[in-house]
Tab-separated table of C-alpha atoms in Angstrom:
chain	number	residue	atom	x	y	z
A	1	MET	CA	9.211	5.013	30.798
A	2	SER	CA	8.821	1.569	32.214
A	3	LEU	CA	5.780	-0.693	31.521
A	4	ALA	CA	4.872	-0.355	35.254
A	5	ALA	CA	4.731	3.316	34.883
A	6	ARG	CA	2.688	3.241	31.785
A	7	ALA	CA	0.166	1.011	33.483
A	8	ARG	CA	-0.412	3.417	36.234
A	9	THR	CA	-1.033	6.167	33.746
A	10	ALA	CA	-3.283	4.061	31.539
A	11	VAL	CA	-6.129	4.151	33.766
A	12	PRO	CA	-9.586	4.322	32.060
A	13	THR	CA	-10.171	7.955	31.244
A	14	ASP	CA	-13.146	9.888	30.155
A	15	THR	CA	-11.430	13.120	30.101
A	16	GLY	CA	-10.292	12.736	26.440
A	17	ARG	CA	-13.134	13.414	23.934
A	18	GLY	CA	-15.144	10.214	23.163
A	19	ALA	CA	-13.205	8.076	25.641
A	20	GLY	CA	-15.349	5.780	27.561
A	21	ALA	CA	-18.468	6.409	25.396
A	22	ASP	CA	-17.975	3.375	23.163
A	23	GLY	CA	-16.704	1.394	26.133
A	24	HIS	CA	-13.004	1.487	25.392
A	25	THR	CA	-10.622	1.985	28.099
A	26	GLY	CA	-7.559	3.634	26.611
A	27	PHE	CA	-6.535	7.211	25.851
A	28	ALA	CA	-8.378	9.544	23.626
A	29	ALA	CA	-5.643	12.148	22.840
A	30	ARG	CA	-5.602	14.799	20.250
A	31	ALA	CA	-2.182	16.444	19.756
A	32	ALA	CA	-1.347	19.121	17.318
A	33	VAL	CA	1.635	21.043	15.957
A	34	ARG	CA	1.764	24.064	13.469
A	35	ALA	CA	4.755	25.693	11.826
A	36	GLU	CA	4.685	29.002	10.198
A	37	ARG	CA	7.223	31.127	8.308
A	38	GLY	CA	7.687	34.084	10.473
A	39	PRO	CA	9.252	37.446	9.733
A	40	GLY	CA	12.764	37.082	8.259
A	41	GLY	CA	12.021	33.457	6.775
A	42	ARG	CA	12.610	31.609	10.191
A	43	THR	CA	9.988	29.057	11.021
A	44	ARG	CA	8.030	29.429	14.218
A	45	ILE	CA	6.075	26.748	16.003
A	46	THR	CA	2.806	28.609	16.531
A	47	ARG	CA	0.983	25.684	17.978
A	48	LEU	CA	2.135	22.910	20.035
A	49	ARG	CA	-0.655	20.784	21.784
A	50	SER	CA	0.310	17.707	23.734
A	51	ASP	CA	-2.384	15.326	24.938
A	52	GLY	CA	-2.057	12.067	26.734
A	53	PRO	CA	0.692	9.836	25.496
A	54	LEU	CA	1.402	12.259	22.648
A	55	ALA	CA	3.710	14.550	24.204
A	56	LEU	CA	5.437	17.107	21.899
A	57	ARG	CA	8.534	19.025	22.626
A	58	GLU	CA	10.199	21.780	20.718
A	59	SER	CA	14.127	21.237	20.618
A	60	GLY	CA	16.477	23.173	18.474
A	61	ASP	CA	15.283	22.993	14.753
A	62	SER	CA	12.903	19.920	15.394
A	63	VAL	CA	9.788	18.994	17.354
A	64	TYR	CA	10.150	15.771	19.211
A	65	LEU	CA	7.594	13.243	20.171
A	66	VAL	CA	8.678	12.400	23.541
A	67	GLY	CA	6.892	9.254	24.774
A	68	ALA	CA	4.713	10.188	27.760
A	69	GLY	CA	4.158	6.490	28.513
A	70	ALA	CA	4.820	3.451	26.144
A	71	GLY	CA	2.278	2.662	23.604
A	72	PRO	CA	-0.034	2.913	21.869
A	73	LEU	CA	-1.770	0.406	23.943
A	74	GLY	CA	-4.853	-1.485	23.026
A	75	GLY	CA	-7.859	0.641	23.101
A	76	ASP	CA	-5.814	3.812	22.685
A	77	ASP	CA	-7.425	6.295	20.063
A	78	LEU	CA	-4.527	8.716	19.182
A	79	GLU	CA	-4.477	11.482	16.695
A	80	LEU	CA	-1.816	13.956	15.709
A	81	THR	CA	-2.574	16.873	13.262
A	82	ILE	CA	0.325	18.531	11.684
A	83	GLU	CA	0.109	21.828	9.713
A	84	VAL	CA	3.084	23.265	7.773
A	85	GLY	CA	2.309	26.703	6.443
A	86	PRO	CA	3.552	28.424	3.133
A	87	GLY	CA	7.357	28.429	3.049
A	88	ALA	CA	7.600	26.863	6.513
A	89	ARG	CA	9.858	23.933	7.499
A	90	LEU	CA	9.087	21.306	10.141
A	91	ASP	CA	11.213	18.376	11.325
A	92	LEU	CA	9.318	16.031	13.501
A	93	ARG	CA	11.209	13.150	15.125
A	94	SER	CA	10.870	11.058	18.199
A	95	ALA	CA	13.180	10.528	21.307
A	96	ALA	CA	13.003	6.765	21.123
A	97	ALA	CA	11.202	3.850	19.647
A	98	ALA	CA	7.606	3.369	20.268
A	99	LEU	CA	6.384	0.062	21.587
A	100	VAL	CA	2.897	-1.045	20.445
A	101	LEU	CA	1.428	-3.361	23.191
A	102	PRO	CA	-1.924	-5.036	23.633
A	103	GLY	CA	-4.120	-3.398	26.103
A	104	ARG	CA	-5.797	-5.354	29.073
A	105	ARG	CA	-7.924	-8.409	27.912
A	106	ASP	CA	-10.449	-7.042	25.209
A	107	ALA	CA	-9.298	-3.596	25.178
A	108	GLY	CA	-9.530	-3.719	21.411
A	109	THR	CA	-7.649	-2.165	18.591
A	110	SER	CA	-5.241	0.913	19.205
A	111	ARG	CA	-5.230	3.620	16.695
A	112	LEU	CA	-2.982	6.242	15.563
A	113	ILE	CA	-4.049	8.767	13.107
A	114	VAL	CA	-1.558	11.199	11.748
A	115	ARG	CA	-2.895	14.017	9.426
A	116	ALA	CA	-0.489	16.390	7.938
A	117	ASP	CA	-1.174	19.319	5.438
A	118	VAL	CA	1.902	21.015	3.875
A	119	ALA	CA	1.248	24.370	2.082
A	120	ALA	CA	2.859	25.692	-0.908
A	121	GLY	CA	6.532	25.836	-0.590
A	122	GLY	CA	6.398	24.135	2.871
A	123	ARG	CA	8.561	21.105	3.759
A	124	LEU	CA	7.965	18.433	6.315
A	125	VAL	CA	10.280	15.875	7.414
A	126	PHE	CA	8.722	13.123	9.395
A	127	ALA	CA	11.204	10.769	10.654
A	128	PRO	CA	10.540	9.187	14.116
A	129	GLU	CA	12.443	6.255	15.539
A	130	PRO	CA	10.966	2.724	14.766
A	131	THR	CA	7.850	1.411	16.071
A	132	ILE	CA	7.977	-2.075	17.609
A	133	ALA	CA	4.817	-4.250	17.110
A	134	ALA	CA	4.841	-6.317	20.136
A	135	ALA	CA	3.296	-9.788	20.648
A	136	GLY	CA	-0.426	-9.512	20.742
A	137	CYS	CA	-0.767	-6.068	19.675
A	138	ASP	CA	-3.651	-5.113	17.546
A	139	HIS	CA	-2.854	-1.749	15.987
A	140	HIS	CA	-4.190	0.380	13.149
A	141	ALA	CA	-1.883	3.345	11.969
A	142	LEU	CA	-3.366	5.853	9.435
A	143	ALA	CA	-1.229	8.698	7.891
A	144	GLU	CA	-2.953	11.105	5.492
A	145	VAL	CA	-0.842	13.699	3.929
A	146	THR	CA	-1.668	16.355	1.506
A	147	LEU	CA	0.880	18.394	-0.255
A	148	ASP	CA	0.077	21.768	-1.860
A	149	GLU	CA	1.879	22.852	-4.994
A	150	GLY	CA	5.619	22.975	-4.360
A	151	ALA	CA	5.356	21.286	-0.925
A	152	GLU	CA	8.290	18.904	0.019
A	153	LEU	CA	7.872	15.744	2.079
A	154	VAL	CA	10.249	13.375	3.492
A	155	TRP	CA	8.597	10.599	5.467
A	156	ARG	CA	10.139	7.592	7.113
A	157	GLU	CA	8.454	4.715	8.613
A	158	GLU	CA	10.131	1.652	10.285
A	159	ILE	CA	8.370	-1.136	11.997
A	160	VAL	CA	10.078	-3.864	14.082
A	161	LEU	CA	8.248	-7.284	14.022
A	162	GLY	CA	7.990	-8.130	17.872
A	163	ARG	CA	10.588	-7.433	20.569
A	164	HIS	CA	13.452	-10.043	20.904
A	165	ASP	CA	12.420	-13.514	19.730
A	166	GLU	CA	8.742	-12.849	19.920
A	167	PRO	CA	6.217	-12.921	17.040
A	168	PRO	CA	4.544	-9.654	16.298
A	169	GLY	CA	1.011	-8.982	16.904
A	170	ARG	CA	-1.279	-7.491	14.181
A	171	TYR	CA	-0.135	-4.279	12.771
A	172	VAL	CA	-1.784	-2.386	9.996
A	173	SER	CA	-0.248	0.822	8.717
A	174	ARG	CA	-2.051	2.758	5.864
A	175	PHE	CA	-0.007	5.612	4.226
A	176	ASP	CA	-1.883	7.990	1.840
A	177	VAL	CA	-0.177	11.090	0.121
A	178	THR	CA	-2.011	13.397	-2.104
A	179	ALA	CA	-0.245	15.947	-4.067
A	180	GLY	CA	-2.693	18.610	-5.230
A	181	THR	CA	-5.530	16.454	-6.173
A	182	VAL	CA	-3.605	13.504	-7.477
A	183	PRO	CA	-2.881	10.403	-5.268
A	184	LEU	CA	0.978	10.063	-5.108
A	185	LEU	CA	1.050	7.025	-2.956
A	186	ARG	CA	-1.481	4.745	-1.340
A	187	HIS	CA	0.662	2.115	0.617
A	188	GLU	CA	-0.568	-0.270	3.353
A	189	LEU	CA	1.469	-2.605	5.177
A	190	ARG	CA	-0.248	-5.505	6.987
A	191	ILE	CA	1.527	-7.446	9.469
A	192	ASP	CA	-0.783	-10.372	9.872
A	193	GLU	CA	-0.579	-14.183	9.125
A	194	ASP	CA	0.067	-13.572	5.455
A	195	ALA	CA	3.210	-11.521	6.110
A	196	THR	CA	5.686	-14.256	6.608
A	197	SER	CA	4.899	-15.149	2.912
A	198	GLY	CA	7.974	-14.936	0.755
A	199	ALA	CA	6.007	-12.479	-1.412
A	200	VAL	CA	5.479	-10.086	1.386
A	201	LEU	CA	8.072	-9.997	4.086
A	202	GLY	CA	9.451	-13.461	4.133
A	203	ASP	CA	11.666	-13.838	7.467
A	204	ALA	CA	12.428	-10.085	7.767
A	205	GLY	CA	12.417	-8.863	11.372
A	206	ALA	CA	11.928	-5.157	10.261
A	207	VAL	CA	10.523	-3.298	7.475
A	208	GLY	CA	10.644	0.154	6.366
A	209	THR	CA	9.915	2.900	3.716
A	210	LEU	CA	11.269	6.446	3.190
A	211	LEU	CA	9.297	8.444	0.849
A	212	ILE	CA	10.943	11.583	-0.606
A	213	THR	CA	8.889	13.892	-2.919
A	214	GLY	CA	9.976	16.163	-5.749
A	215	VAL	CA	12.953	14.172	-6.760
A	216	THR	CA	13.662	11.407	-9.155
A	217	ALA	CA	15.829	8.370	-9.280
A	218	GLU	CA	16.970	5.346	-11.341
A	219	PRO	CA	15.097	2.116	-10.270
A	220	TYR	CA	17.431	0.073	-8.260
A	221	ALA	CA	17.117	-3.355	-6.299
A	222	ASP	CA	19.329	-5.477	-4.150
A	223	GLU	CA	18.701	-7.873	-1.424
A	224	GLY	CA	16.039	-6.479	0.769
A	225	LEU	CA	16.088	-3.053	-0.889
A	226	ALA	CA	14.272	-1.176	-3.669
A	227	VAL	CA	14.425	2.273	-4.881
A	228	LEU	CA	11.184	2.968	-6.551
A	229	PRO	CA	10.688	6.191	-8.554
A	230	LEU	CA	6.769	6.641	-8.399
A	231	ALA	CA	4.690	7.679	-11.186
A	232	GLY	CA	4.212	11.012	-9.675
A	233	PRO	CA	6.953	13.389	-8.257
A	234	GLY	CA	8.710	11.258	-5.663
A	235	VAL	CA	10.665	8.225	-4.755
A	236	LEU	CA	9.953	5.384	-2.309
A	237	VAL	CA	12.743	3.479	-0.813
A	238	THR	CA	11.454	0.307	0.576
A	239	ALA	CA	13.715	-2.060	2.653
A	240	MET	CA	13.377	-5.184	4.799
A	241	ALA	CA	16.145	-6.509	7.119
A	242	ALA	CA	16.822	-8.829	10.076
A	243	ASP	CA	16.738	-5.851	12.542
A	244	THR	CA	16.358	-2.215	12.834
A	245	VAL	CA	20.047	-1.183	12.526
A	246	ARG	CA	20.455	-3.050	9.329
A	247	LEU	CA	16.979	-1.809	8.109
A	248	ARG	CA	18.181	1.800	8.728
A	249	GLU	CA	21.356	1.057	6.879
A	250	ARG	CA	19.479	-0.224	3.800
A	251	LEU	CA	17.081	2.780	3.828
A	252	GLU	CA	20.227	5.087	3.963
A	253	ARG	CA	21.982	3.282	1.395
A	254	GLY	CA	18.898	3.567	-0.982
A	255	ARG	CA	18.585	7.287	-0.182
A	256	ARG	CA	22.304	8.052	-1.019
A	257	LEU	CA	21.646	6.463	-4.417
A	258	PHE	CA	19.744	9.636	-5.648
A	259	THR	CA	20.206	12.447	-2.975
B	1	MET	CA	-20.501	-17.842	-13.503
B	2	ASP	CA	-21.496	-16.818	-17.147
B	3	ALA	CA	-19.581	-18.681	-19.784
B	4	ALA	CA	-18.517	-15.121	-21.277
B	5	LEU	CA	-16.700	-14.491	-17.844
B	6	LEU	CA	-15.069	-18.023	-17.967
B	7	LEU	CA	-13.399	-16.841	-21.120
B	8	LEU	CA	-11.893	-13.890	-19.206
B	9	ALA	CA	-10.563	-16.029	-16.322
B	10	ASP	CA	-9.089	-18.585	-18.893
B	11	SER	CA	-5.213	-18.601	-19.241
B	12	ARG	CA	-5.809	-19.361	-22.856
B	13	LEU	CA	-7.189	-15.967	-23.605
B	14	PRO	CA	-4.732	-14.397	-26.034
B	15	ALA	CA	-3.921	-11.424	-23.776
B	16	GLY	CA	-0.284	-12.290	-23.002
B	17	GLY	CA	-0.837	-13.258	-19.469
B	18	HIS	CA	1.347	-16.405	-19.973
B	19	ALA	CA	4.433	-14.037	-20.349
B	20	HIS	CA	4.324	-12.740	-16.840
B	21	SER	CA	5.148	-14.592	-13.610
B	22	GLY	CA	4.142	-12.068	-11.013
B	23	GLY	CA	7.459	-12.124	-9.310
B	24	LEU	CA	7.840	-15.813	-9.154
B	25	GLU	CA	10.706	-16.013	-11.654
B	26	THR	CA	12.671	-13.901	-9.382
B	27	ALA	CA	11.451	-15.745	-6.161
B	28	ALA	CA	12.490	-18.867	-7.538
B	29	ALA	CA	15.800	-17.872	-8.825
B	30	THR	CA	16.678	-16.571	-5.296
B	31	GLY	CA	15.406	-19.735	-3.634
B	32	VAL	CA	12.452	-17.908	-1.928
B	33	VAL	CA	10.058	-20.215	-3.541
B	34	ARG	CA	11.711	-23.780	-4.098
B	35	ASP	CA	8.835	-26.389	-3.404
B	36	LEU	CA	5.166	-26.718	-2.904
B	37	ALA	CA	5.345	-25.336	0.635
B	38	THR	CA	7.055	-22.337	-0.103
B	39	LEU	CA	5.077	-21.880	-3.334
B	40	ALA	CA	1.683	-21.934	-1.211
B	41	ALA	CA	3.189	-19.371	1.061
B	42	PHE	CA	4.215	-17.158	-1.689
B	43	LEU	CA	0.751	-17.388	-3.301
B	44	HIS	CA	-1.072	-16.793	-0.078
B	45	GLY	CA	1.008	-13.592	0.376
B	46	ARG	CA	0.583	-12.471	-3.262
B	47	LEU	CA	-3.252	-13.006	-3.081
B	48	ALA	CA	-3.598	-11.100	0.199
B	49	THR	CA	-1.677	-8.154	-1.289
B	50	THR	CA	-1.630	-7.842	-5.006
B	51	GLY	CA	-4.708	-9.965	-5.422
B	52	LEU	CA	-6.579	-7.612	-3.052
B	53	VAL	CA	-5.603	-4.417	-4.648
B	54	THR	CA	-6.114	-5.651	-8.195
B	55	ALA	CA	-9.539	-7.196	-7.195
B	56	GLY	CA	-10.549	-3.726	-5.831
B	57	LEU	CA	-9.585	-1.862	-8.948
B	58	ALA	CA	-11.236	-4.385	-11.082
B	59	ALA	CA	-14.270	-4.048	-9.133
B	60	ALA	CA	-14.283	-0.184	-9.113
B	61	ALA	CA	-13.571	-0.160	-12.841
B	62	CYS	CA	-16.396	-2.619	-13.541
B	63	ALA	CA	-18.796	-0.456	-11.445
B	64	TYR	CA	-17.878	2.712	-13.310
B	65	ALA	CA	-18.125	1.016	-16.721
B	66	ARG	CA	-21.614	-0.291	-15.829
B	67	GLU	CA	-22.578	3.276	-14.698
B	68	TYR	CA	-21.180	4.702	-17.788
B	69	ALA	CA	-22.730	2.154	-20.154
B	70	ALA	CA	-26.229	2.944	-18.577
B	71	ARG	CA	-25.488	6.824	-18.963
B	72	VAL	CA	-24.677	6.524	-22.838
B	73	ARG	CA	-27.194	3.835	-23.891
B	74	PRO	CA	-30.131	6.241	-24.034
B	75	ASP	CA	-28.347	8.097	-27.048
B	76	ALA	CA	-27.550	4.968	-28.826
B	77	GLY	CA	-25.755	5.393	-32.084
B	78	ALA	CA	-23.918	8.397	-30.722
B	79	GLY	CA	-20.191	7.493	-31.536
B	80	THR	CA	-18.832	9.910	-28.975
B	81	PRO	CA	-19.954	9.478	-25.395
B	82	SER	CA	-21.611	12.363	-23.583
B	83	THR	CA	-19.370	13.816	-20.953
B	84	GLY	CA	-21.406	14.032	-17.849
B	85	ALA	CA	-19.964	14.987	-14.494
B	86	SER	CA	-18.451	11.956	-12.868
B	87	PRO	CA	-19.576	11.353	-9.225
B	88	GLY	CA	-16.608	10.885	-6.971
B	89	ASP	CA	-12.910	10.806	-7.374
B	90	LEU	CA	-12.757	7.215	-8.522
B	91	ALA	CA	-15.518	7.724	-11.186
B	92	ASP	CA	-13.422	8.274	-14.228
B	93	TRP	CA	-10.750	6.350	-16.102
B	94	ALA	CA	-8.189	8.921	-15.186
B	95	GLY	CA	-8.948	8.737	-11.596
B	96	LEU	CA	-8.840	5.054	-11.617
B	97	ASP	CA	-5.493	5.054	-13.468
B	98	ALA	CA	-4.185	7.399	-10.695
B	99	GLU	CA	-5.326	5.308	-8.143
B	100	ALA	CA	-3.507	2.195	-9.789
B	101	ASP	CA	-0.320	4.121	-10.122
B	102	ALA	CA	-0.419	5.327	-6.590
B	103	ARG	CA	-0.789	1.565	-5.477
B	104	THR	CA	2.175	0.443	-7.621
B	105	PRO	CA	5.332	2.114	-6.408
B	106	SER	CA	7.471	-0.160	-8.534
B	107	PRO	CA	7.995	1.019	-12.167
B	108	ALA	CA	8.629	-2.326	-13.451
B	109	GLN	CA	5.167	-3.546	-11.938
B	110	ARG	CA	3.568	-0.422	-13.516
B	111	ARG	CA	5.019	-1.278	-16.847
B	112	ALA	CA	3.832	-4.989	-16.582
B	113	SER	CA	0.378	-3.894	-15.484
B	114	ARG	CA	0.101	-1.551	-18.488
B	115	ALA	CA	1.371	-4.033	-21.077
B	116	GLN	CA	-1.116	-6.760	-19.726
B	117	GLY	CA	-3.971	-4.204	-19.679
B	118	ARG	CA	-3.141	-3.037	-23.299
B	119	ALA	CA	-3.072	-6.760	-24.559
B	120	LEU	CA	-6.440	-7.361	-22.722
B	121	LEU	CA	-8.087	-4.359	-24.153
B	122	ARG	CA	-7.016	-5.122	-27.660
B	123	VAL	CA	-8.543	-8.654	-27.423
B	124	ALA	CA	-11.718	-7.294	-25.782
B	125	ARG	CA	-12.324	-4.766	-28.140
B	126	ALA	CA	-12.705	-7.251	-30.916
B	127	THR	CA	-14.589	-9.621	-28.749
B	128	TRP	CA	-17.175	-7.497	-27.113
B	129	PRO	CA	-17.043	-4.244	-28.698
B	130	GLY	CA	-18.939	-1.213	-27.377
B	131	PRO	CA	-18.724	2.269	-26.063
B	132	VAL	CA	-17.232	1.343	-22.684
B	133	LEU	CA	-14.257	-0.173	-24.108
B	134	GLU	CA	-13.775	2.637	-26.746
B	135	THR	CA	-13.834	5.405	-24.285
B	136	LEU	CA	-11.271	3.456	-22.102
B	137	ALA	CA	-9.107	2.914	-25.229
B	138	ALA	CA	-9.333	6.611	-25.978
B	139	ALA	CA	-8.555	7.491	-22.364
B	140	SER	CA	-5.574	5.563	-21.977
B	141	GLY	CA	-3.337	3.718	-24.629
B	142	GLY	CA	-2.231	1.309	-22.059
B	143	PRO	CA	-4.591	1.093	-19.187
B	144	HIS	CA	-3.562	-0.848	-15.889
B	145	HIS	CA	-4.451	-4.472	-16.046
B	146	PRO	CA	-7.085	-4.389	-13.393
B	147	VAL	CA	-8.808	-1.234	-14.575
B	148	ALA	CA	-8.992	-2.956	-18.154
B	149	LEU	CA	-10.145	-6.194	-16.685
B	150	GLY	CA	-13.058	-4.413	-14.814
B	151	ALA	CA	-13.942	-2.572	-17.825
B	152	VAL	CA	-14.158	-5.753	-19.924
B	153	VAL	CA	-16.175	-7.948	-17.409
B	154	ALA	CA	-18.537	-5.205	-17.603
B	155	ALA	CA	-18.484	-5.194	-21.389
B	156	ALA	CA	-19.056	-8.976	-21.089
B	157	GLY	CA	-21.994	-8.624	-18.976
B	158	GLY	CA	-20.449	-9.167	-15.705
B	159	ALA	CA	-20.917	-7.517	-12.127
B	160	PRO	CA	-18.209	-5.869	-10.127
B	161	GLU	CA	-17.957	-8.942	-7.716
B	162	ARG	CA	-17.134	-11.099	-10.595
B	163	ALA	CA	-14.499	-8.772	-11.966
B	164	ALA	CA	-12.843	-8.921	-8.375
B	165	GLN	CA	-12.967	-12.634	-8.317
B	166	ILE	CA	-11.352	-12.847	-11.878
B	167	ALA	CA	-8.622	-10.426	-10.663
B	168	ALA	CA	-7.903	-12.218	-7.369
B	169	TYR	CA	-7.880	-15.596	-9.345
B	170	GLY	CA	-5.401	-14.439	-11.903
B	171	SER	CA	-3.012	-13.097	-9.092
B	172	VAL	CA	-2.411	-16.520	-8.043
B	173	THR	CA	-2.934	-18.795	-11.274
B	174	GLY	CA	-0.205	-16.907	-13.329
B	175	PRO	CA	2.622	-17.499	-10.798
B	176	ALA	CA	1.385	-20.957	-10.034
B	177	SER	CA	1.772	-22.063	-13.779
B	178	ALA	CA	5.228	-20.094	-13.844
B	179	ALA	CA	6.359	-22.216	-10.868
B	180	VAL	CA	5.601	-25.351	-12.794
B	181	ARG	CA	7.515	-24.336	-15.882
B	182	LEU	CA	10.390	-22.749	-13.952
B	183	LEU	CA	10.876	-25.060	-11.001
B	184	GLY	CA	9.408	-28.413	-12.610
B	185	LEU	CA	6.983	-28.695	-9.896
B	186	ASP	CA	4.512	-31.533	-9.967
B	187	PRO	CA	1.474	-29.941	-11.871
B	188	LEU	CA	-0.932	-31.923	-9.799
B	189	GLY	CA	0.592	-30.660	-6.505
B	190	VAL	CA	0.504	-27.206	-7.725
B	191	HIS	CA	-3.191	-27.551	-8.620
B	192	ARG	CA	-3.755	-28.850	-5.096
B	193	VAL	CA	-2.180	-25.876	-3.801
B	194	LEU	CA	-4.606	-23.865	-5.968
B	195	ALA	CA	-7.467	-25.847	-4.939
B	196	GLY	CA	-6.483	-25.081	-1.309
B	197	LEU	CA	-6.439	-21.335	-2.043
B	198	ALA	CA	-10.014	-21.419	-3.575
B	199	GLY	CA	-11.835	-20.233	-0.427
B	200	ARG	CA	-9.279	-17.340	0.125
B	201	ILE	CA	-9.741	-16.229	-3.607
B	202	ASP	CA	-13.446	-15.804	-2.955
B	203	ALA	CA	-12.913	-14.153	0.574
B	204	VAL	CA	-10.360	-11.636	-0.964
B	205	ALA	CA	-12.665	-10.977	-3.858
B	206	GLU	CA	-15.539	-10.344	-1.493
B	207	GLU	CA	-13.484	-8.054	0.706
B	208	ALA	CA	-12.469	-5.965	-2.280
B	209	ALA	CA	-15.866	-5.652	-3.654
B	210	GLU	CA	-17.239	-4.636	-0.144
B	211	ALA	CA	-14.505	-2.107	0.097
B	212	VAL	CA	-15.379	-0.522	-3.220
B	213	ARG	CA	-19.154	-0.556	-2.487
B	214	ALA	CA	-18.066	1.490	0.776
B	215	GLY	CA	-16.169	3.867	-1.405
B	216	ASP	CA	-12.683	2.659	-0.618
B	217	LEU	CA	-9.924	0.840	-2.543
B	218	PRO	CA	-7.533	-1.532	-0.806
B	219	ALA	CA	-3.904	-0.634	-0.818
B	220	ALA	CA	-2.161	-3.733	0.542
B	221	SER	CA	1.483	-3.720	-0.282
B	222	ALA	CA	4.140	-6.347	-0.673
B	223	PRO	CA	7.547	-5.159	-0.311
B	224	ALA	CA	9.302	-8.432	-1.287
B	225	LEU	CA	7.375	-8.404	-4.501
B	226	ASP	CA	8.536	-4.773	-5.136
B	227	VAL	CA	12.015	-5.871	-4.699
B	228	PHE	CA	11.586	-8.858	-6.982
B	229	ALA	CA	10.010	-6.788	-9.775
B	230	GLU	CA	12.915	-4.482	-9.818
B	231	LEU	CA	15.585	-7.302	-9.511
B	232	HIS	CA	13.859	-8.950	-12.486
B	233	GLN	CA	14.401	-6.058	-14.628
B	234	GLN	CA	18.231	-6.005	-13.584
B	235	ALA	CA	18.506	-9.788	-14.463
B	236	GLU	CA	20.333	-10.566	-17.663
B	237	LEU	CA	18.450	-13.722	-18.419
B	238	ARG	CA	14.857	-13.967	-17.888
B	239	LEU	CA	12.145	-16.202	-19.286
B	240	PHE	CA	9.213	-14.029	-18.361
B	241	GLU	CA	8.529	-10.330	-18.905
B	242	SER	CA	7.917	-9.686	-15.230
């Protein structure tokens, strides 16, 4: 959707819960998807709730986030709840890259919270297309995943630092995964004034991680790529690259080293 | 700051810190750090990520150690501590250990952290003996360094805010002195860089301590440091252990 079209839909709203109450002018959207194992072992999508810019579509074996508008946009308050029942499988993808933009002046921080619970024997693949942190954005992403015994997770996150030839805005992405009661990963990426440090991202234009649980790997590193077996059951592939194409290549190269 | 805490921040503390470069050796070998300007940027980034996370863990460990010490003090003389229910997920050594693991995806960094934690605990048990450090030693042969540091600060009479400050300070002073040795940088220039970071060190320590007071632990990651840590393990020739 074009930015102009997004602008038309991003009118102040108080239809979403809580919107307007604190003076913010973005969307307050609560979307949800639930996958359950049906008779015969096939997974059925038993709940699919789209809301505002979070539009979900079932397609083949996957559920897609289809951007009903660019964004998140400053002031947006978005939440996606994912439930994967015992023995069910859910692949959640997106149709296109997401573009995180500043809102109108003083619109404030945009927020996207994704909460996912994967029950025993369930499997969640969360692999949306990259998120582009446009100049001037101020975005807070939080993903909280809990895994029951024997649940599996594949989770990919790719962030592009600005559109072509522009510096990124401020972008904080926190990712917490808890297996049973044990923290498996607590990982926050902050794209801010310190991120260009050679200790953090250097001059990379894109950064990404791929978490795969329930597997092991030998540690490996090369330029802009590390395969990191966690203390708990899982492997984190972390990569940096000049652009999103090379970032994906590196993440996939890391994955092939152990899967 | 109390003199006892100055001892803990001192690089001459015989706890093996001088053997670790905090990723600086690989950063220097790959040309990422090559002069004072790139060193300053490296240290800024390390402080904002590793420094913040270790400051948070140290503050949380210190708070727990003080609470624990207050709990066991009434039955003084009892060699084995009473095992009261621990309030909150963070409030026991195993919980803090797991939180540190979850914030350290690089196995090379986990090993380096535990090696330094073990060395610090060894020195501290001889220096400030008491039930807190004994229970930490019993819980873990090789605690993560920031967890050990928090416990040791408590044993030396310090508060969580001081533990956070010493952790944040140590996150940049170690790599800075490694830069002098590896790159032959002017020591005066390197100290000017460190002095320029002093305000940031205090701010990061305060941010970490504030997060811990609010029941959270920072988790800022540094992808480049993760890559450097594993590249360092693969290197055939290295001066530092990490």
